[in-house]
Tab-separated table of C-alpha atoms and ligand atoms in Angstrom:
chain	number	residue	atom	x	y	z
A	1	MET	CA	-14.640	23.001	-14.609
A	2	ALA	CA	-12.135	20.445	-13.435
A	3	LEU	CA	-11.435	16.855	-14.360
A	4	ILE	CA	-11.426	14.846	-11.154
A	5	VAL	CA	-10.623	11.182	-10.621
A	6	GLN	CA	-12.252	9.785	-7.496
A	7	LYS	CA	-11.474	6.354	-6.074
A	8	TYR	CA	-13.821	4.667	-3.600
A	9	GLY	CA	-12.473	1.781	-1.504
A	10	GLY	CA	-14.209	-1.435	-0.461
A	11	THR	CA	-15.861	-0.151	2.709
A	12	SER	CA	-17.184	2.890	0.863
A	13	VAL	CA	-19.035	0.621	-1.596
A	14	GLY	CA	-19.616	-2.186	0.923
A	15	THR	CA	-23.443	-2.219	0.635
A	16	THR	CA	-25.935	-1.100	-1.997
A	17	GLU	CA	-26.954	1.683	0.410
A	18	ARG	CA	-23.366	2.944	0.479
A	19	ILE	CA	-23.127	2.700	-3.296
A	20	LYS	CA	-26.198	4.944	-3.501
A	21	ASN	CA	-24.505	7.417	-1.160
A	22	VAL	CA	-21.381	7.418	-3.301
A	23	ALA	CA	-23.589	8.129	-6.319
A	24	LYS	CA	-25.105	11.126	-4.512
A	25	ARG	CA	-21.644	12.538	-3.786
A	26	ILE	CA	-20.666	12.102	-7.436
A	27	ALA	CA	-23.875	13.839	-8.511
A	28	ARG	CA	-22.993	16.841	-6.338
A	29	PHE	CA	-19.589	17.140	-7.985
A	30	GLN	CA	-21.133	16.851	-11.429
A	31	LYS	CA	-23.646	19.548	-10.602
A	32	GLU	CA	-20.724	21.851	-9.827
A	33	GLY	CA	-19.676	21.338	-13.438
A	34	HIS	CA	-16.811	18.879	-13.015
A	35	GLN	CA	-15.978	15.952	-15.263
A	36	LEU	CA	-15.644	12.758	-13.265
A	37	VAL	CA	-13.867	9.474	-13.658
A	38	ILE	CA	-14.661	7.087	-10.806
A	39	VAL	CA	-12.570	4.085	-9.795
A	40	VAL	CA	-14.100	1.539	-7.445
A	41	SER	CA	-12.857	-1.424	-5.431
A	42	ALA	CA	-14.796	-4.608	-4.831
A	43	MET	CA	-17.303	-4.542	-1.964
A	44	THR	CA	-15.533	-4.966	1.354
A	45	GLY	CA	-14.507	-8.576	2.050
A	46	GLU	CA	-15.252	-9.661	-1.505
A	47	THR	CA	-11.644	-9.988	-2.690
A	48	ASN	CA	-10.819	-12.096	0.380
A	49	ARG	CA	-13.872	-14.242	-0.284
A	50	LEU	CA	-12.793	-14.833	-3.877
A	51	ILE	CA	-9.246	-15.716	-2.833
A	52	GLY	CA	-10.777	-18.144	-0.310
A	53	LEU	CA	-12.796	-19.854	-3.035
A	54	ALA	CA	-9.683	-20.262	-5.153
A	55	LYS	CA	-7.729	-21.711	-2.224
A	56	ASP	CA	-10.511	-24.216	-1.549
A	57	ILE	CA	-9.691	-25.670	-4.924
A	58	GLN	CA	-5.950	-25.131	-5.247
A	59	SER	CA	-3.911	-24.515	-2.088
A	60	SER	CA	-1.523	-22.455	-4.154
A	61	PRO	CA	-3.798	-21.094	-6.888
A	62	ASP	CA	-2.576	-20.791	-10.440
A	63	PRO	CA	-1.743	-17.048	-10.740
A	64	ARG	CA	-3.403	-16.540	-14.128
A	65	GLU	CA	-6.639	-18.162	-13.022
A	66	LEU	CA	-6.534	-16.421	-9.640
A	67	ASP	CA	-6.526	-13.088	-11.486
A	68	VAL	CA	-9.516	-14.228	-13.536
A	69	VAL	CA	-11.367	-14.967	-10.291
A	70	VAL	CA	-10.405	-12.007	-8.080
A	71	SER	CA	-10.903	-9.380	-10.777
A	72	THR	CA	-14.636	-10.132	-10.796
A	73	GLY	CA	-15.245	-8.307	-7.499
A	74	GLU	CA	-14.679	-4.936	-9.102
A	75	GLN	CA	-16.834	-5.778	-12.115
A	76	VAL	CA	-19.847	-6.027	-9.818
A	77	THR	CA	-19.316	-2.638	-8.202
A	78	ILE	CA	-18.777	-0.702	-11.445
A	79	GLY	CA	-22.101	-1.964	-12.787
A	80	LEU	CA	-23.949	-1.261	-9.561
A	81	LEU	CA	-22.521	2.228	-9.214
A	82	SER	CA	-23.364	3.096	-12.819
A	83	MET	CA	-26.941	1.984	-12.191
A	84	ALA	CA	-27.097	4.096	-9.015
A	85	LEU	CA	-25.881	7.110	-11.003
A	86	MET	CA	-28.514	6.498	-13.685
A	87	GLU	CA	-31.183	6.364	-10.983
A	88	LEU	CA	-30.141	9.910	-10.065
A	89	GLY	CA	-30.569	10.998	-13.675
A	90	LEU	CA	-26.875	11.032	-14.575
A	91	LYS	CA	-25.359	9.536	-17.689
A	92	ALA	CA	-22.918	6.831	-16.619
A	93	ARG	CA	-20.876	4.142	-18.272
A	94	SER	CA	-18.749	1.437	-16.681
A	95	TYR	CA	-15.607	-0.272	-17.937
A	96	THR	CA	-13.445	-3.105	-16.665
A	97	GLY	CA	-9.676	-2.575	-16.760
A	98	PRO	CA	-9.271	-4.646	-19.953
A	99	GLN	CA	-12.146	-2.748	-21.640
A	100	VAL	CA	-10.410	0.580	-21.024
A	101	ARG	CA	-7.245	-1.159	-21.951
A	102	ILE	CA	-5.173	-0.616	-18.914
A	103	LEU	CA	-2.160	-2.393	-20.283
A	104	THR	CA	0.068	-4.104	-17.717
A	105	ASP	CA	3.046	-6.422	-17.708
A	106	ASN	CA	2.300	-10.119	-17.281
A	107	THR	CA	3.246	-10.522	-13.607
A	108	HIS	CA	-0.032	-12.052	-12.458
A	109	THR	CA	-1.294	-10.967	-9.004
A	110	LYS	CA	1.146	-8.044	-8.846
A	111	ALA	CA	1.204	-6.598	-12.352
A	112	ARG	CA	2.488	-3.126	-13.168
A	113	ILE	CA	0.606	-0.660	-15.338
A	114	LEU	CA	2.478	0.155	-18.544
A	115	LYS	CA	0.006	2.247	-20.539
A	116	ILE	CA	-3.595	3.414	-20.489
A	117	ASP	CA	-5.714	4.093	-23.586
A	118	GLU	CA	-7.676	7.122	-22.557
A	119	ASP	CA	-9.481	7.943	-25.847
A	120	ARG	CA	-12.714	6.160	-25.026
A	121	ILE	CA	-12.908	7.716	-21.574
A	122	ARG	CA	-12.340	11.187	-22.990
A	123	GLN	CA	-15.055	10.697	-25.562
A	124	ASP	CA	-17.519	9.583	-22.890
A	125	LEU	CA	-16.615	12.536	-20.693
A	126	ASP	CA	-17.132	14.921	-23.591
A	127	GLU	CA	-20.574	13.395	-24.092
A	128	GLY	CA	-21.425	14.137	-20.462
A	129	HIS	CA	-20.982	10.683	-18.963
A	130	VAL	CA	-19.577	9.835	-15.592
A	131	VAL	CA	-17.045	7.116	-16.401
A	132	VAL	CA	-16.795	4.305	-13.858
A	133	VAL	CA	-13.687	2.127	-14.046
A	134	ALA	CA	-12.914	-1.106	-12.201
A	135	GLY	CA	-9.876	-0.741	-9.979
A	136	PHE	CA	-7.152	-3.313	-9.384
A	137	GLN	CA	-7.120	-4.867	-12.867
A	138	GLY	CA	-5.718	-4.653	-16.341
A	139	VAL	CA	-4.773	-6.770	-19.293
A	140	ASP	CA	-1.387	-7.864	-20.586
A	141	GLU	CA	-0.132	-7.698	-24.159
A	142	ALA	CA	-1.423	-11.235	-24.819
A	143	GLY	CA	-4.943	-10.401	-23.594
A	144	ASN	CA	-4.722	-12.090	-20.178
A	145	ILE	CA	-6.537	-10.476	-17.259
A	146	THR	CA	-4.081	-9.233	-14.631
A	147	THR	CA	-4.426	-7.704	-11.158
A	148	LEU	CA	-2.258	-5.091	-9.489
A	149	GLY	CA	-1.751	-6.501	-5.981
A	150	ARG	CA	-3.805	-5.874	-2.821
A	151	GLY	CA	-4.899	-2.282	-2.530
A	152	GLY	CA	-4.300	-1.888	-6.270
A	153	SER	CA	-7.392	0.239	-6.921
A	154	ASP	CA	-5.487	3.205	-5.482
A	155	THR	CA	-2.953	2.724	-8.246
A	156	THR	CA	-5.650	2.469	-10.918
A	157	GLY	CA	-7.027	5.797	-9.674
A	158	VAL	CA	-3.721	7.614	-9.704
A	159	ALA	CA	-2.607	6.087	-13.011
A	160	LEU	CA	-5.862	7.205	-14.663
A	161	ALA	CA	-5.428	10.679	-13.187
A	162	ALA	CA	-1.918	10.794	-14.640
A	163	ALA	CA	-3.002	9.536	-18.073
A	164	LEU	CA	-5.903	11.993	-18.256
A	165	HIS	CA	-3.905	14.896	-16.764
A	166	ALA	CA	-6.667	15.218	-14.190
A	167	ASP	CA	-6.737	18.248	-11.949
A	168	GLU	CA	-6.941	16.092	-8.832
A	169	CYS	CA	-7.094	12.487	-7.701
A	170	GLN	CA	-9.252	11.973	-4.624
A	171	ILE	CA	-8.953	8.715	-2.685
A	172	TYR	CA	-12.123	8.199	-0.642
A	173	THR	CA	-11.819	5.711	2.185
A	174	ASP	CA	-13.078	4.925	5.690
A	175	VAL	CA	-10.767	7.370	7.503
A	176	ASP	CA	-10.731	11.109	6.863
A	177	GLY	CA	-7.091	11.326	5.843
A	178	VAL	CA	-3.582	10.091	6.526
A	179	TYR	CA	-2.843	9.912	10.245
A	180	THR	CA	0.374	9.926	12.248
A	181	THR	CA	-0.224	6.193	12.606
A	182	ASP	CA	-3.131	3.792	12.051
A	183	PRO	CA	-5.956	5.326	14.122
A	184	ARG	CA	-7.311	1.821	14.730
A	185	ILE	CA	-4.210	1.007	16.781
A	186	VAL	CA	-3.611	4.386	18.406
A	187	PRO	CA	-6.829	6.337	19.014
A	188	GLU	CA	-4.694	9.387	19.856
A	189	ALA	CA	-3.316	9.467	16.291
A	190	ARG	CA	-3.583	12.848	14.632
A	191	LYS	CA	-4.780	13.559	11.089
A	192	LEU	CA	-2.154	15.261	8.940
A	193	ASP	CA	-3.299	18.127	6.706
A	194	ARG	CA	-0.332	17.503	4.447
A	195	ILE	CA	2.391	14.935	4.037
A	196	THR	CA	5.247	14.937	1.518
A	197	PHE	CA	5.426	12.294	-1.223
A	198	GLU	CA	8.708	11.166	0.203
A	199	GLU	CA	7.215	10.506	3.626
A	200	MET	CA	4.044	8.942	2.217
A	201	LEU	CA	6.181	6.646	0.098
A	202	GLU	CA	8.056	5.480	3.195
A	203	MET	CA	4.861	5.135	5.253
A	204	ALA	CA	3.217	3.085	2.493
A	205	SER	CA	6.247	0.892	1.903
A	206	LEU	CA	6.631	0.305	5.646
A	207	GLY	CA	3.096	-0.965	6.024
A	208	SER	CA	0.577	1.921	6.180
A	209	LYS	CA	-2.059	0.462	3.917
A	210	VAL	CA	-4.056	3.646	3.532
A	211	LEU	CA	-2.446	4.020	0.066
A	212	GLN	CA	-0.884	1.306	-2.051
A	213	ILE	CA	2.795	2.194	-2.492
A	214	ARG	CA	2.642	2.130	-6.287
A	215	SER	CA	-0.082	4.758	-6.267
A	216	VAL	CA	2.241	7.081	-4.366
A	217	GLU	CA	5.101	6.333	-6.755
A	218	PHE	CA	2.859	7.150	-9.715
A	219	ALA	CA	1.595	10.345	-8.144
A	220	GLY	CA	5.137	11.502	-7.378
A	221	LYS	CA	6.420	10.657	-10.844
A	222	TYR	CA	3.574	12.226	-12.803
A	223	LYS	CA	2.902	15.101	-10.402
A	224	VAL	CA	-0.670	14.065	-9.677
A	225	LYS	CA	-2.401	16.163	-7.057
A	226	LEU	CA	-3.385	13.453	-4.585
A	227	ARG	CA	-5.739	13.741	-1.638
A	228	VAL	CA	-7.055	11.160	0.863
A	229	LEU	CA	-10.573	11.813	2.179
A	230	SER	CA	-13.468	10.121	3.963
A	231	SER	CA	-16.461	8.875	1.985
A	232	PHE	CA	-18.499	8.993	5.180
A	233	GLN	CA	-18.180	12.727	5.779
A	234	GLU	CA	-19.956	15.486	3.917
A	235	ASP	CA	-16.945	17.739	3.776
A	236	GLY	CA	-13.411	17.899	5.087
A	237	GLU	CA	-10.111	18.668	3.444
A	238	GLY	CA	-8.565	15.249	4.056
A	239	THR	CA	-4.810	14.971	3.625
A	240	LEU	CA	-2.956	16.434	0.663
A	241	ILE	CA	0.157	14.600	-0.488
A	242	THR	CA	2.576	17.348	-1.499
A	243	VAL	CA	5.863	17.705	-3.299
A	244	GLU	CA	7.042	20.556	-1.132
A	245	GLU	CA	7.916	20.417	2.501
A	246	ASP	CA	5.772	23.070	4.128
A	247	SER	CA	8.300	25.760	4.963
A	248	SER	CA	5.759	27.980	6.689
A	249	MET	CA	5.323	25.510	9.505
A	250	GLU	CA	7.901	24.144	11.842
A	251	GLN	CA	8.467	20.583	10.685
A	252	PRO	CA	8.045	17.846	13.221
A	253	ILE	CA	11.079	15.575	13.365
A	254	ILE	CA	8.907	12.494	12.994
A	255	SER	CA	5.726	12.622	10.901
A	256	GLY	CA	4.443	9.134	11.526
A	257	ILE	CA	4.867	5.624	12.851
A	258	ALA	CA	4.292	2.790	10.382
A	259	PHE	CA	4.111	-0.922	11.092
A	260	ASN	CA	3.895	-4.179	9.258
A	261	ARG	CA	2.822	-7.577	10.516
A	262	ASP	CA	3.314	-9.331	7.213
A	263	GLU	CA	6.982	-10.115	7.713
A	264	ALA	CA	8.961	-13.184	8.656
A	265	LYS	CA	12.633	-13.660	9.477
A	266	LEU	CA	15.013	-16.309	8.182
A	267	THR	CA	18.522	-16.953	9.463
A	268	VAL	CA	21.223	-19.150	8.012
A	269	LEU	CA	23.525	-20.198	10.866
A	270	GLY	CA	27.173	-21.166	10.553
A	271	VAL	CA	27.762	-19.738	7.106
A	272	PRO	CA	31.410	-19.983	5.922
A	273	ASP	CA	32.678	-16.387	6.081
A	274	ARG	CA	34.097	-15.816	2.617
A	275	PRO	CA	33.575	-13.419	-0.308
A	276	GLY	CA	30.466	-14.026	-2.389
A	277	ILE	CA	28.426	-15.625	0.371
A	278	ALA	CA	25.677	-12.956	0.407
A	279	TYR	CA	25.287	-13.464	-3.313
A	280	GLN	CA	25.164	-17.234	-2.961
A	281	ILE	CA	22.360	-16.900	-0.413
A	282	LEU	CA	20.330	-14.054	-1.882
A	283	GLY	CA	20.877	-14.890	-5.568
A	284	PRO	CA	18.640	-17.987	-5.441
A	285	ILE	CA	16.103	-16.051	-3.356
A	286	ALA	CA	15.905	-13.372	-6.057
A	287	ASP	CA	15.751	-16.031	-8.773
A	288	ALA	CA	12.680	-17.447	-7.005
A	289	ASN	CA	11.072	-13.984	-7.333
A	290	LEU	CA	11.059	-13.422	-3.561
A	291	ASP	CA	11.408	-9.881	-2.226
A	292	VAL	CA	13.896	-9.413	0.588
A	293	ASP	CA	13.564	-6.552	3.021
A	294	MET	CA	16.065	-6.157	5.890
A	295	ILE	CA	19.391	-7.963	5.737
A	296	ILE	CA	21.914	-8.508	8.511
A	297	GLN	CA	25.223	-10.320	8.355
A	298	ASN	CA	27.000	-10.676	11.658
A	299	VAL	CA	30.723	-10.170	12.148
A	300	GLY	CA	32.390	-13.506	11.564
A	301	HIS	CA	34.137	-15.545	14.206
A	302	ASP	CA	35.842	-18.928	13.888
A	303	GLY	CA	35.550	-18.569	10.111
A	304	THR	CA	31.751	-18.621	10.143
A	305	THR	CA	28.975	-16.062	10.418
A	306	ASP	CA	25.167	-15.865	10.679
A	307	PHE	CA	23.085	-14.318	7.915
A	308	SER	CA	19.516	-13.064	8.523
A	309	PHE	CA	16.928	-11.380	6.368
A	310	THR	CA	13.190	-10.740	6.287
A	311	VAL	CA	10.635	-11.652	3.636
A	312	ASN	CA	6.909	-11.285	3.231
A	313	ARG	CA	5.216	-13.748	5.583
A	314	SER	CA	3.220	-15.306	2.774
A	315	GLU	CA	6.508	-16.187	1.062
A	316	PHE	CA	8.209	-17.635	4.151
A	317	ASP	CA	7.775	-21.313	3.289
A	318	LYS	CA	8.990	-20.832	-0.243
A	319	ALA	CA	12.040	-18.861	0.956
A	320	ARG	CA	12.826	-21.494	3.564
A	321	GLY	CA	12.734	-24.191	0.912
A	322	VAL	CA	15.207	-22.248	-1.212
A	323	LEU	CA	17.520	-21.761	1.782
A	324	GLU	CA	17.534	-25.459	2.637
A	325	GLU	CA	19.002	-26.104	-0.795
A	326	VAL	CA	21.455	-23.219	-0.451
A	327	LYS	CA	22.545	-24.527	2.966
A	328	ALA	CA	23.704	-27.815	1.543
A	329	HIS	CA	25.389	-26.088	-1.345
A	330	ILE	CA	27.455	-23.595	0.717
A	331	GLY	CA	28.057	-25.831	3.713
A	332	ALA	CA	26.120	-23.809	6.301
A	333	ARG	CA	25.029	-25.380	9.603
A	334	GLU	CA	21.302	-24.678	9.929
A	335	VAL	CA	18.376	-22.618	8.681
A	336	VAL	CA	16.047	-21.199	11.322
A	337	GLY	CA	12.961	-19.076	10.812
A	338	ASP	CA	10.518	-16.960	12.768
A	339	LYS	CA	7.073	-16.029	11.499
A	340	GLY	CA	6.091	-14.187	14.667
A	341	ILE	CA	7.827	-10.892	14.035
A	342	CYS	CA	6.755	-7.401	13.029
A	343	LYS	CA	8.427	-4.253	11.804
A	344	VAL	CA	7.862	-0.848	13.359
A	345	SER	CA	9.237	2.297	11.742
A	346	ALA	CA	9.512	5.983	12.525
A	347	VAL	CA	9.326	8.207	9.424
A	348	GLY	CA	10.084	11.889	8.988
A	349	VAL	CA	11.985	14.244	6.702
A	350	GLY	CA	12.919	16.222	9.829
A	351	MET	CA	15.243	13.353	10.767
A	352	ARG	CA	17.776	14.620	8.253
A	353	SER	CA	18.592	17.645	10.351
A	354	HIS	CA	18.011	16.205	13.811
A	355	PRO	CA	20.402	13.630	15.232
A	356	GLY	CA	19.311	11.511	18.159
A	357	VAL	CA	16.128	10.031	16.712
A	358	ALA	CA	17.535	6.510	16.730
A	359	SER	CA	18.712	6.696	20.321
A	360	LYS	CA	15.345	8.050	21.426
A	361	MET	CA	13.603	5.215	19.622
A	362	PHE	CA	15.852	2.561	21.181
A	363	ARG	CA	15.588	4.080	24.654
A	364	THR	CA	11.789	4.189	24.445
A	365	LEU	CA	11.625	0.524	23.473
A	366	ALA	CA	14.195	-0.459	26.121
A	367	GLU	CA	12.132	1.238	28.824
A	368	GLU	CA	9.260	-1.073	27.924
A	369	GLY	CA	11.524	-4.116	27.945
A	370	ILE	CA	11.060	-4.658	24.206
A	371	ASN	CA	13.958	-6.473	22.557
A	372	ILE	CA	15.075	-5.245	19.125
A	373	GLN	CA	15.991	-8.066	16.756
A	374	MET	CA	17.053	-6.114	13.671
A	375	ILE	CA	17.545	-2.458	12.774
A	376	SER	CA	17.679	-0.654	9.469
A	377	THR	CA	17.887	3.040	8.718
A	378	SER	CA	17.685	5.413	5.787
A	379	GLU	CA	17.823	9.186	5.617
A	380	ILE	CA	14.205	9.633	6.673
A	381	LYS	CA	13.276	6.416	8.489
A	382	ILE	CA	14.372	4.030	11.207
A	383	SER	CA	12.891	0.527	11.260
A	384	VAL	CA	13.160	-2.160	13.920
A	385	VAL	CA	12.097	-5.794	13.867
A	386	LEU	CA	10.395	-6.948	17.060
A	387	ASP	CA	8.518	-9.914	18.422
A	388	GLU	CA	4.991	-9.536	17.035
A	389	LYS	CA	3.467	-9.542	20.521
A	390	TYR	CA	4.996	-6.097	21.134
A	391	LEU	CA	3.592	-4.458	18.008
A	392	GLU	CA	0.776	-2.439	19.516
A	393	LEU	CA	2.729	-1.470	22.620
A	394	ALA	CA	5.727	-0.351	20.557
A	395	VAL	CA	3.609	1.732	18.180
A	396	ARG	CA	1.803	3.402	21.082
A	397	VAL	CA	4.896	4.272	23.133
A	398	LEU	CA	6.820	5.544	20.107
A	399	HIS	CA	3.846	7.608	18.985
A	400	LYS	CA	3.829	9.237	22.414
A	401	ALA	CA	7.593	9.577	22.741
A	402	PHE	CA	7.794	11.462	19.452
A	403	GLU	CA	4.971	13.754	20.594
A	404	LEU	CA	2.551	12.701	17.895
A	405	ASP	CA	-0.456	12.180	20.171
A	406	HIS	CA	-3.146	14.745	19.449
A	407	ALA	CA	-3.101	15.935	23.025
A	408	ASN	CA	0.249	17.600	22.223
B	501	ADP	P1	-9.935	1.156	1.244
B	501	ADP	O1	-10.747	-0.071	1.282
B	501	ADP	O2	-10.751	2.409	1.197
B	501	ADP	O3	-8.879	1.140	0.188
B	501	ADP	P2	-7.950	0.497	3.230
B	501	ADP	O4	-8.427	-0.423	4.299
B	501	ADP	O5	-7.135	-0.057	2.142
B	501	ADP	O6	-9.227	1.263	2.659
B	501	ADP	O7	-7.154	1.729	3.890
B	501	ADP	C1	-7.724	2.487	4.918
B	501	ADP	C2	-7.237	1.963	6.276
B	501	ADP	O8	-5.835	2.199	6.383
B	501	ADP	C3	-7.806	2.682	7.478
B	501	ADP	O9	-9.043	2.142	7.851
B	501	ADP	C4	-6.723	2.503	8.528
B	501	ADP	O10	-7.038	1.477	9.444
B	501	ADP	C5	-5.496	2.071	7.748
B	501	ADP	N1	-4.298	2.879	8.022
B	501	ADP	C6	-3.057	2.379	8.277
B	501	ADP	N2	-2.188	3.356	8.513
B	501	ADP	C7	-2.866	4.515	8.408
B	501	ADP	C8	-2.493	5.889	8.549
B	501	ADP	N3	-1.235	6.258	8.840
B	501	ADP	N4	-3.453	6.825	8.370
B	501	ADP	C9	-4.721	6.466	8.069
B	501	ADP	N5	-5.128	5.184	7.936
B	501	ADP	C10	-4.221	4.216	8.096
B	502	LIG	N1	-10.185	-5.248	-4.123
B	502	LIG	C1	-8.757	-5.234	-4.083
B	502	LIG	C2	-8.256	-5.588	-2.678
B	502	LIG	O1	-9.055	-5.865	-1.806
B	502	LIG	C3	-8.167	-3.936	-4.554
B	502	LIG	C4	-8.467	-2.737	-3.688
B	502	LIG	O2	-9.397	-2.749	-2.880
B	502	LIG	O3	-7.767	-1.737	-3.841
B	502	LIG	O4	-7.069	-5.616	-2.452
B	503	MG	MG1	-6.980	0.210	0.106
């Protein structure tokens, strides 16, 4: 008998018919003697609909109240799934995040899980219940409802698996595993049987939304056995996220291509080139709680330099406002911005031992006439910022150039 946490995403519970199918899968696992904790997302499109309602009323919704609104999507699915399980003769009980007491910090709309009370869940499991928990939500110390950021149900699943010392955490979604890149963009993408935590962390942070990055962080930290699988297939091994690099197989140099459209670039032109300038620009940005990704400061000439960085596209206007104030303060010439950019990254632990990945990436893009606006590298990834119109082309040609297409 194993204790398994299963998480079902929005598409997997998108209709009542699909919820009934999920219930049947759960029943099969229970029949095999396993204890099951199920985490569900809101029905597909529901979270967007709720955000839309909020924005109809407040263009920039109050974060506390937005959490009150968007957390309701998951409350519907836990109840429906529990009913579907009961219809199959199973004992089931649903809980919202606050009912479990998934304690988070108070950063509304992107809260972090601090602690989970697992006593009640354990008691239910011991009594033979399937426990169904709402993903994406928790409660802060003061009793306010919080949410964990888009895709946050993955993190609820993994955090529960960690708290309960589950034998495995299974993430059921609409693809049958983690692919070399998003199979919706590159049909030739190949499913990976395994991927290391390190690589998955990079893929997730660079835009592969198949797993929320915090879920991967949690799984790595608490050694949760994590697998991504399809809820639309009867069987299949999915993709296992592993600690070890698989030494029995020859490692590919590049494991995947990730991309992100949600970025925007800001440049401060004619910045006086003197010590402390990066701090004077980025300090106020950090104070405004804005995350900065890539940063480039050009070599100075004539006593001035240009300073560029990228932010999340949804935070562009706010960041620009901050920079306009900074500009006046430091005596810079102009602030310019570009919302039409994207980031494309090649990820692979094999990069450590193989030089030449960057030059191959740049050559491949050059051959297609794609201009690179910014570059950043780490030990196992190379990222470039491009004009958004090249996103799909760049992902496809890089996927091919690094021999990731399944024809290879
Ligand atoms: P869920 O609603 O189940 O959480 P998501 O839409 O959040 O599902 O994540 C699954 C989607 O992630 C897939 O449909 C796919 O388009 C996308 N995706 C992006 N990158 C990858 C990748 N490397 N491998 C698999 N899927 C990916
Ligand atoms: N329903 C939330 C979202 O759409 C959380 C999730 O699906 O993981 O982002
Ligand atoms: Mg998701």
